[in-house]
Short mmCIF file of C-alpha atoms in Angstrom, two decimals:
data_model
loop_
_atom_site.label_atom_id
_atom_site.label_comp_id
_atom_site.label_asym_id
_atom_site.label_seq_id
_atom_site.Cartn_x
_atom_site.Cartn_y
_atom_site.Cartn_z
CA UNK A 1 0.01 0.00 0.00
CA UNK A 2 2.79 2.42 0.87
CA UNK A 3 4.43 1.78 -2.50
CA UNK A 4 1.17 2.42 -4.30
CA UNK A 5 0.69 5.64 -2.37
CA UNK A 6 4.20 6.77 -3.23
CA UNK A 7 3.61 6.00 -6.92
CA UNK A 8 0.37 7.94 -6.92
CA UNK A 9 2.06 10.92 -5.33
CA UNK A 10 4.82 10.78 -7.96
CA UNK A 11 2.25 10.70 -10.74
CA UNK A 12 0.43 13.67 -9.22
CA UNK A 13 3.65 15.61 -8.92
CA UNK A 14 4.53 14.91 -12.54
CA UNK A 15 1.07 16.05 -13.71
CA UNK A 16 1.37 19.23 -11.66
CA UNK A 17 4.78 19.93 -13.21
CA UNK A 18 3.42 19.42 -16.72
CA UNK A 19 0.52 21.73 -16.01
CA UNK A 20 2.87 24.39 -14.68
CA UNK A 21 5.11 24.06 -17.75
CA UNK A 22 2.14 24.40 -20.08
CA UNK A 23 0.92 27.45 -18.23
CA UNK A 24 4.39 28.93 -18.42
CA UNK A 25 4.52 28.37 -22.20
CA UNK A 26 1.10 29.92 -22.67
CA UNK A 27 2.16 32.97 -20.65
CA UNK A 28 5.27 33.37 -22.77
CA UNK A 29 3.26 33.17 -25.99
CA UNK A 30 0.80 35.75 -24.72
CA UNK A 31 3.70 38.04 -23.78
CA UNK A 32 5.22 37.73 -27.24
CA UNK A 33 1.91 38.49 -28.93
CA UNK A 34 1.42 41.55 -26.73
CA UNK A 35 4.93 42.77 -27.52
CA UNK A 36 4.31 42.40 -31.25
CA UNK A 37 1.07 44.30 -31.00
CA UNK A 38 2.82 47.07 -29.08
CA UNK A 39 5.56 47.28 -31.71
CA UNK A 40 3.01 47.56 -34.48
CA UNK A 41 1.18 50.32 -32.64
CA UNK A 42 4.35 52.23 -31.92
CA UNK A 43 5.38 54.93 -34.45
CA UNK A 44 8.21 53.90 -36.84
CA UNK A 45 11.74 55.07 -36.22
CA UNK A 46 13.14 58.21 -37.73
CA UNK A 47 14.92 56.47 -40.60
CA UNK A 48 11.84 54.53 -41.65
CA UNK A 49 9.79 57.71 -41.37
CA UNK A 50 12.25 59.49 -43.66
CA UNK A 51 12.08 56.70 -46.24
CA UNK A 52 8.30 56.81 -46.19
CA UNK A 53 8.34 60.58 -46.63
CA UNK A 54 10.73 60.26 -49.60
CA UNK A 55 8.50 57.65 -51.25
CA UNK A 56 5.45 59.78 -50.78
CA UNK A 57 7.26 62.79 -52.27
CA UNK A 58 8.38 60.77 -55.29
CA UNK A 59 4.83 59.54 -55.85
CA UNK A 60 3.46 63.07 -55.65
CA UNK A 61 6.10 64.29 -58.11
CA UNK A 62 5.31 61.49 -60.60
CA UNK A 63 1.59 62.21 -60.30
CA UNK A 64 2.25 65.88 -61.01
CA UNK A 65 4.31 64.99 -64.09
CA UNK A 66 1.61 62.68 -65.40
CA UNK A 67 -1.06 65.30 -64.92
CA UNK A 68 1.06 67.91 -66.69
CA UNK A 69 1.82 65.60 -69.63
CA UNK A 70 -1.83 64.66 -70.04
CA UNK A 71 -2.88 68.27 -69.95
CA UNK A 72 -0.28 69.23 -72.54
CA UNK A 73 -1.34 66.36 -74.78
CA UNK A 74 -4.93 67.45 -74.56
CA UNK A 75 -3.90 70.98 -75.54
CA UNK A 76 -2.07 69.77 -78.64
CA UNK A 77 -3.96 68.96 -81.87
CA UNK A 78 -4.49 65.38 -82.90
CA UNK A 79 -1.47 64.73 -85.07
CA UNK A 80 0.44 61.54 -85.81
CA UNK A 81 3.80 61.83 -84.13
CA UNK A 82 6.75 60.38 -86.05
CA UNK A 83 8.06 57.10 -84.73
CA UNK A 84 11.57 58.55 -84.38
CA UNK A 85 10.31 60.41 -81.28
CA UNK A 86 8.42 57.44 -79.84
CA UNK A 87 10.76 54.58 -80.63
CA UNK A 88 14.57 54.82 -80.51
CA UNK A 89 14.83 51.95 -83.03
CA UNK A 90 14.71 53.58 -86.45
CA UNK A 91 14.60 52.02 -89.87
CA UNK A 92 17.32 52.17 -92.51
CA UNK A 93 15.24 54.68 -94.44
CA UNK A 94 15.05 57.07 -91.50
CA UNK A 95 18.76 56.70 -90.78
CA UNK A 96 19.56 57.36 -94.43
CA UNK A 97 17.47 60.53 -94.46
CA UNK A 98 18.96 61.55 -91.14
CA UNK A 99 22.41 61.35 -92.70
CA UNK A 100 21.21 63.46 -95.61
CA UNK A 101 20.07 66.08 -93.13
CA UNK A 102 23.62 66.49 -91.85
CA UNK A 103 25.00 67.11 -95.35
CA UNK A 104 23.68 70.18 -97.11
CA UNK A 105 24.62 70.19 -100.79
CA UNK A 106 22.71 73.29 -101.79
CA UNK A 107 20.53 71.35 -104.23
CA UNK A 108 16.87 71.63 -103.17
CA UNK A 109 15.84 68.16 -104.33
CA UNK A 110 18.69 66.61 -102.31
CA UNK A 111 18.37 68.80 -99.23
CA UNK A 112 14.64 68.19 -98.94
CA UNK A 113 15.33 64.51 -98.28
CA UNK A 114 16.79 65.47 -94.91
CA UNK A 115 13.36 66.58 -93.73
CA UNK A 116 11.86 63.16 -94.42
CA UNK A 117 13.68 61.45 -91.54
CA UNK A 118 11.00 62.58 -89.06
CA UNK A 119 8.18 61.00 -91.09
CA UNK A 120 9.73 57.95 -92.77
CA UNK A 121 9.04 55.46 -89.97
CA UNK A 122 5.48 56.67 -89.45
CA UNK A 123 4.74 56.12 -93.16
CA UNK A 124 6.44 52.72 -93.11
CA UNK A 125 4.45 51.66 -90.05
CA UNK A 126 1.19 52.68 -91.68
CA UNK A 127 2.13 50.85 -94.87
CA UNK A 128 3.02 47.72 -92.90
CA UNK A 129 -0.31 47.81 -91.08
CA UNK A 130 -2.14 48.10 -94.36
CA UNK A 131 -0.06 45.29 -95.84
CA UNK A 132 -0.87 42.98 -92.92
CA UNK A 133 -4.57 43.45 -93.51
CA UNK A 134 -4.39 42.07 -97.07
CA UNK A 135 -1.94 39.24 -96.54
CA UNK A 136 -2.50 36.40 -99.06
CA UNK A 137 -4.01 33.24 -97.56
CA UNK A 138 -1.83 30.15 -97.47
CA UNK A 139 -4.24 27.95 -99.44
CA UNK A 140 -4.28 30.44 -102.33
CA UNK A 141 -0.48 30.47 -102.50
CA UNK A 142 -0.36 26.64 -102.38
CA UNK A 143 -2.67 26.38 -105.40
CA UNK A 144 -0.18 28.17 -107.67
CA UNK A 145 2.95 26.08 -107.03
CA UNK A 146 4.02 22.83 -105.48
CA UNK A 147 5.66 22.74 -102.07
CA UNK A 148 8.91 21.41 -103.55
CA UNK A 149 9.04 24.24 -106.11
CA UNK A 150 8.34 26.82 -103.44
CA UNK A 151 11.11 25.38 -101.20
CA UNK A 152 13.64 25.56 -104.04
CA UNK A 153 12.65 29.14 -104.79
CA UNK A 154 13.00 30.18 -101.16
CA UNK A 155 16.40 28.45 -100.91
CA UNK A 156 17.58 30.25 -104.04
CA UNK A 157 16.40 33.62 -102.68
CA UNK A 158 18.12 33.09 -99.32
CA UNK A 159 21.40 32.06 -100.93
CA UNK A 160 21.27 34.92 -103.44
CA UNK A 161 20.59 37.58 -100.84
CA UNK A 162 23.33 36.16 -98.66
CA UNK A 163 25.94 36.03 -101.44
CA UNK A 164 25.06 39.47 -102.82
CA UNK A 165 24.83 40.87 -99.30
CA UNK A 166 21.41 42.29 -99.93
CA UNK A 167 19.43 43.92 -97.16
CA UNK A 168 16.94 41.56 -95.46
CA UNK A 169 14.09 43.70 -96.76
CA UNK A 170 14.94 42.47 -100.29
CA UNK A 171 14.34 38.85 -99.22
CA UNK A 172 11.13 39.56 -97.31
CA UNK A 173 9.70 41.83 -100.00
CA UNK A 174 10.48 39.28 -102.74
CA UNK A 175 8.76 36.43 -100.91
CA UNK A 176 5.73 38.55 -100.07
CA UNK A 177 5.37 39.89 -103.62
CA UNK A 178 5.68 36.38 -105.06
CA UNK A 179 3.01 35.11 -102.66
CA UNK A 180 0.69 37.96 -103.55
CA UNK A 181 1.08 37.22 -107.24
CA UNK A 182 0.47 33.50 -106.66
CA UNK A 183 -2.65 34.18 -104.67
CA UNK A 184 -3.93 36.59 -107.31
CA UNK A 185 -3.46 34.10 -110.16
CA UNK A 186 -5.16 31.22 -108.35
CA UNK A 187 -4.09 28.59 -110.85
CA UNK A 188 -0.99 26.34 -111.11
CA UNK A 189 2.02 27.67 -112.99
CA UNK A 190 4.83 25.68 -114.64
CA UNK A 191 8.31 26.04 -113.30
CA UNK A 192 9.44 28.08 -116.33
CA UNK A 193 6.71 30.64 -115.72
CA UNK A 194 7.54 30.73 -112.02
CA UNK A 195 11.17 31.48 -112.84
CA UNK A 196 10.16 34.35 -115.13
CA UNK A 197 7.82 35.71 -112.46
CA UNK A 198 10.61 35.43 -109.86
CA UNK A 199 12.88 37.52 -112.11
CA UNK A 200 10.19 40.17 -112.43
CA UNK A 201 9.58 40.14 -108.70
CA UNK A 202 13.29 40.64 -107.96
CA UNK A 203 13.38 43.46 -110.51
CA UNK A 204 10.44 45.24 -108.85
CA UNK A 205 11.90 44.79 -105.35
CA UNK A 206 15.34 46.05 -106.33
CA UNK A 207 13.82 49.14 -107.93
CA UNK A 208 11.42 49.94 -105.10
CA UNK A 209 13.56 48.77 -102.20
CA UNK A 210 13.97 51.30 -99.42
CA UNK A 211 17.75 50.80 -99.41
CA UNK A 212 18.27 50.78 -103.16
CA UNK A 213 21.56 52.67 -102.92
CA UNK A 214 22.94 50.08 -100.51
CA UNK A 215 21.64 47.17 -102.62
CA UNK A 216 22.72 48.17 -106.08
CA UNK A 217 25.78 50.21 -105.18
CA UNK A 218 27.69 51.32 -108.23
CA UNK A 219 26.34 48.50 -110.43
CA UNK A 220 23.48 49.54 -112.71
CA UNK A 221 20.21 47.67 -112.40
CA UNK A 222 20.45 46.02 -115.84
CA UNK A 223 23.86 44.60 -115.09
CA UNK A 224 22.75 43.48 -111.67
CA UNK A 225 19.74 41.63 -113.13
CA UNK A 226 21.92 40.01 -115.81
CA UNK A 227 24.37 38.92 -113.15
CA UNK A 228 21.66 37.50 -110.90
CA UNK A 229 19.83 35.49 -113.52
CA UNK A 230 22.94 34.50 -115.53
CA UNK A 231 21.54 35.48 -118.88
CA UNK A 232 18.57 33.15 -118.49
CA UNK A 233 16.27 35.86 -119.85
CA UNK A 234 16.72 39.24 -121.47
CA UNK A 235 16.21 42.30 -119.36
CA UNK A 236 13.50 43.47 -121.75
CA UNK A 237 11.57 40.24 -121.22
CA UNK A 238 11.86 40.67 -117.46
CA UNK A 239 10.45 44.19 -117.74
CA UNK A 240 7.54 42.90 -119.85
CA UNK A 241 6.73 40.23 -117.26
CA UNK A 242 7.05 42.81 -114.50
CA UNK A 243 4.52 45.06 -116.20
CA UNK A 244 2.03 42.18 -116.49
#
């Protein structure tokens, strides 16, 4: 009996100790929570207050700038701003005209080209938007030529533009013009006719390319066409096909 009583007392003492430890832990947690709440309610230190004041000042300044820019835009008339002012990336046409602006030759027709640098990219962007609206559908292009013929033509164009160091616009414009012609015809063409059409397309692109001076250089257009097509057709025949 005495041993049982001693064991019961030991168990009671252990339970009391556990209860005291749990109460102590709960009290510590409550104290930590109260301290955190007090810290949150306390005003921030001086350095944090300065940083907050600086951020608020910057926000106010940016808001004032935005309001001033919006008011100035509303006061201006509705005009299309040139892309040179909006986008630092300019085209080769705009850079060419910008270089012409720096050189004054005294010839009016040459000097007037310098004023076109501010409007070249805006015109090109509008032309590109209009061109995207009337892109030829793929099924119309596929009706005019076989896939193998088209692949060989594209490979020839890529190699030619790479060897001749043509501007990339020559390649893209040639492919797009050929696709437009194919979609317009709407009927299969033999390979001989496709070659003649390709010559006419290259002729048109080289004459109307935005970087014609960089493409042709000192070589006249007739000699360049004869060199490209290796005397496969006369230049006059190419011009006739181009007109068609």
